[in-house]
PDB file of C-alpha atoms in Angstrom:
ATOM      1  CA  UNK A  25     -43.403 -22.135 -22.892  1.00  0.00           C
ATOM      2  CA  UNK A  26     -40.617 -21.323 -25.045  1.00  0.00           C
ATOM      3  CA  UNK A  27     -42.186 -18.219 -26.187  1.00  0.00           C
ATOM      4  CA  UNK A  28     -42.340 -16.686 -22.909  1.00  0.00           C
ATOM      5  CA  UNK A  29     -40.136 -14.209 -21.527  1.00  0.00           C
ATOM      6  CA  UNK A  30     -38.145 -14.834 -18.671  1.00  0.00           C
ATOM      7  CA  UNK A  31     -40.249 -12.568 -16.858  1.00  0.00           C
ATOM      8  CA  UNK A  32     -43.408 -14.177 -17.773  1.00  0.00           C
ATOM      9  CA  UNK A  33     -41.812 -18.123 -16.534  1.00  0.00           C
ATOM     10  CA  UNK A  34     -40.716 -16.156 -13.468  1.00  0.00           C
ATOM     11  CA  UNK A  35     -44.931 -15.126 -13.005  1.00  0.00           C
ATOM     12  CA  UNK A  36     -45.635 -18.979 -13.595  1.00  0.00           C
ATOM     13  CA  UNK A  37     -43.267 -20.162 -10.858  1.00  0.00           C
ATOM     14  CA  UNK A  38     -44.549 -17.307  -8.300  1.00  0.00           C
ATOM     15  CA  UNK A  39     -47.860 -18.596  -9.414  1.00  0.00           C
ATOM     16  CA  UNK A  40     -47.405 -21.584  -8.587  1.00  0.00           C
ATOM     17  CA  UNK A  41     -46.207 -21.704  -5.777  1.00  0.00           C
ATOM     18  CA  UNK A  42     -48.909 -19.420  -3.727  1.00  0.00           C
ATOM     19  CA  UNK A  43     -52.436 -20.060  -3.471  1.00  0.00           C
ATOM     20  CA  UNK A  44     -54.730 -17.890  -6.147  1.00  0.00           C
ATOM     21  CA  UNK A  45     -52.772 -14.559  -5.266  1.00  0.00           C
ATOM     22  CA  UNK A  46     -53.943 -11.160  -6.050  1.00  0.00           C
ATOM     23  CA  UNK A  47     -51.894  -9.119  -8.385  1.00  0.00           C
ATOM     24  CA  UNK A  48     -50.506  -7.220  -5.514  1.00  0.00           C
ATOM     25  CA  UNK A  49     -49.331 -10.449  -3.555  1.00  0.00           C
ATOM     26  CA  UNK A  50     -47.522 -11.864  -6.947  1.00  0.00           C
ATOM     27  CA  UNK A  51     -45.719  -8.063  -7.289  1.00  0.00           C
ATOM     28  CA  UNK A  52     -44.644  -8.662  -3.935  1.00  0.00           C
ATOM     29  CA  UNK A  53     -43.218 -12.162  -4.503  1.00  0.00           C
ATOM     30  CA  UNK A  54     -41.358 -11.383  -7.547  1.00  0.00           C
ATOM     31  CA  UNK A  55     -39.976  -7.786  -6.114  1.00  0.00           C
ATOM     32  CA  UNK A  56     -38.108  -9.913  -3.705  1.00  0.00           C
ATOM     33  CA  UNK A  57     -36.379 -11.708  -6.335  1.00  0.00           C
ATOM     34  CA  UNK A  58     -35.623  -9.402  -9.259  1.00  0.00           C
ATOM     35  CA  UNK A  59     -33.212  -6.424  -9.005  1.00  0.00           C
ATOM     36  CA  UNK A  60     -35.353  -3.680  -9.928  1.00  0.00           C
ATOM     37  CA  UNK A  61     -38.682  -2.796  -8.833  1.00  0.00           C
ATOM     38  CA  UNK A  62     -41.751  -4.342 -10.746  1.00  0.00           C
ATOM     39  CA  UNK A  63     -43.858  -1.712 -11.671  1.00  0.00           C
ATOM     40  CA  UNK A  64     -48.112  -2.511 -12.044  1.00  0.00           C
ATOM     41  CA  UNK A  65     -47.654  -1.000 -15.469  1.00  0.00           C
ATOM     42  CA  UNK A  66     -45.197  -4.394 -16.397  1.00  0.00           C
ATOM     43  CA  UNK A  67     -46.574  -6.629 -14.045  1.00  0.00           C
ATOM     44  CA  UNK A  68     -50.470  -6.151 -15.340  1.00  0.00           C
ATOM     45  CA  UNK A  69     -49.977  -6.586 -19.057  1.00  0.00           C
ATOM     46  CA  UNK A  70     -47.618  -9.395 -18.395  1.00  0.00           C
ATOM     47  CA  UNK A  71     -50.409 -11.187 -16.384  1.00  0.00           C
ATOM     48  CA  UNK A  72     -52.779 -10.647 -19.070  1.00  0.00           C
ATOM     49  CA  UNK A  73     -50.629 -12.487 -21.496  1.00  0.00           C
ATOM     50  CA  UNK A  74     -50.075 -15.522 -19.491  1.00  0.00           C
ATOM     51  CA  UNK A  75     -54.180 -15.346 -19.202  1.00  0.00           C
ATOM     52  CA  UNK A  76     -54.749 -15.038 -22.681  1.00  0.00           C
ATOM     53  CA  UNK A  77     -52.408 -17.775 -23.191  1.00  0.00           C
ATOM     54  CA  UNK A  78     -54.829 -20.317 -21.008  1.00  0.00           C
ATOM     55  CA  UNK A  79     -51.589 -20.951 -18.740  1.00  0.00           C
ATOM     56  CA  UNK A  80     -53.009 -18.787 -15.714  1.00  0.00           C
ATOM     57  CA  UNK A  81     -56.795 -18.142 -14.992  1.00  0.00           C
ATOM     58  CA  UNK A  82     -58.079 -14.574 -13.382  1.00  0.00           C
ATOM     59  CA  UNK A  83     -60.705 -15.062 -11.166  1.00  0.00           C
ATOM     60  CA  UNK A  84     -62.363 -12.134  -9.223  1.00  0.00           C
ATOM     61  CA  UNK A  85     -61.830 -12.157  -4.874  1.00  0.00           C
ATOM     62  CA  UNK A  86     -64.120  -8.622  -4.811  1.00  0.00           C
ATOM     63  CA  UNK A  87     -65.214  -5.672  -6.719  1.00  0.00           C
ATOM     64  CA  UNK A  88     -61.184  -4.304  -6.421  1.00  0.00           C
ATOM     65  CA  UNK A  89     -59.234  -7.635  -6.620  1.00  0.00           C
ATOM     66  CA  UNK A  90     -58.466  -9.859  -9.028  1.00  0.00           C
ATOM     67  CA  UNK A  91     -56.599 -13.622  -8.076  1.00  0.00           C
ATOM     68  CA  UNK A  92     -54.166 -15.699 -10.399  1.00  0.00           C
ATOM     69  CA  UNK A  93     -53.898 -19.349 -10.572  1.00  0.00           C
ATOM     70  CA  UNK A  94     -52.579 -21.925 -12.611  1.00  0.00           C
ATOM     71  CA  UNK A  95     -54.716 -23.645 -15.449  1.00  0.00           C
ATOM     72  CA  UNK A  96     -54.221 -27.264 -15.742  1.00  0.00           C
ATOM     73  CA  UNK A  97     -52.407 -26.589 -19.022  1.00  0.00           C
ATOM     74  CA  UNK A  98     -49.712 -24.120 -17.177  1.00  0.00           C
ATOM     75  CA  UNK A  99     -49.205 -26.724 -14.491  1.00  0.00           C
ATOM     76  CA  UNK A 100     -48.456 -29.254 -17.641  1.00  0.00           C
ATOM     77  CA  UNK A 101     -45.964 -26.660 -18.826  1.00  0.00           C
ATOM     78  CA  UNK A 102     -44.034 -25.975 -16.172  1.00  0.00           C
ATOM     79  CA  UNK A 103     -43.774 -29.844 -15.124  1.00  0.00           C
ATOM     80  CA  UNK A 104     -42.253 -29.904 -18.484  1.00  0.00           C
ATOM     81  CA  UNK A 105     -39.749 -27.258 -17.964  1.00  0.00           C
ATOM     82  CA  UNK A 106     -38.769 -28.096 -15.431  1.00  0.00           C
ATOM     83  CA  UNK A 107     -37.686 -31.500 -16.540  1.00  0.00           C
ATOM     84  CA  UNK A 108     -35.907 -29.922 -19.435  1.00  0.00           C
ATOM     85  CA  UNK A 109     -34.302 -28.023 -16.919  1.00  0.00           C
ATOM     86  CA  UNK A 110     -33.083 -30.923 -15.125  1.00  0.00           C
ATOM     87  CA  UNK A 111     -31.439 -32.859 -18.179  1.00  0.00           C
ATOM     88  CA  UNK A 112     -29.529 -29.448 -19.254  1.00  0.00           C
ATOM     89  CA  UNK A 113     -28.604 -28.356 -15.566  1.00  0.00           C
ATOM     90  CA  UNK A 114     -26.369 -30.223 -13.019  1.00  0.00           C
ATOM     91  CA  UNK A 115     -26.337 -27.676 -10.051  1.00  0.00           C
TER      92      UNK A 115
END
């Protein structure tokens, strides 16, 4: 987890918190939240990473669209950073 960029933790938590989005429904999610506009071109390769990284899987809805969910392994991760979280943060 610690080698992920903020941008890629901020993916996880979207993630998470939806039910196996399409690409298109996470870039909507997150484009509410950060400043500027999320283009495909940074959201795609981002997703990829996260994939390759066994913390999301990509599963197939049809022929054009592609969903994102959390592997049991990215669940594990975030539980954890979010703990860390807790002990360093007192908001």
């Amino acid at each position: 987890m610690d080698q992920l960029t903020g941008f890629q933790r901020d993916l996880l938590y979207v993630i998470a918190g939806m039910d196996r989005p399409s690409g298109q429904e996470i870039l909507d999610h997150i484009n509410t939240y950060i400043d500027q506009p999320v283009t495909h071109g940074r959201l795609y390769p981002n997703l990829d990473a996260l994939v390759e990284q066994e913390l999301v899987e990509k599963g197939q809805i049809d022929r054009r669209t592609n969903y994102y969910a959390l592997t049991p392994k990215g669940r594990r991760e975030l539980e954890k950073r979010q703990e860390w979280v807790q002990r360093h943060v007192d908001v």
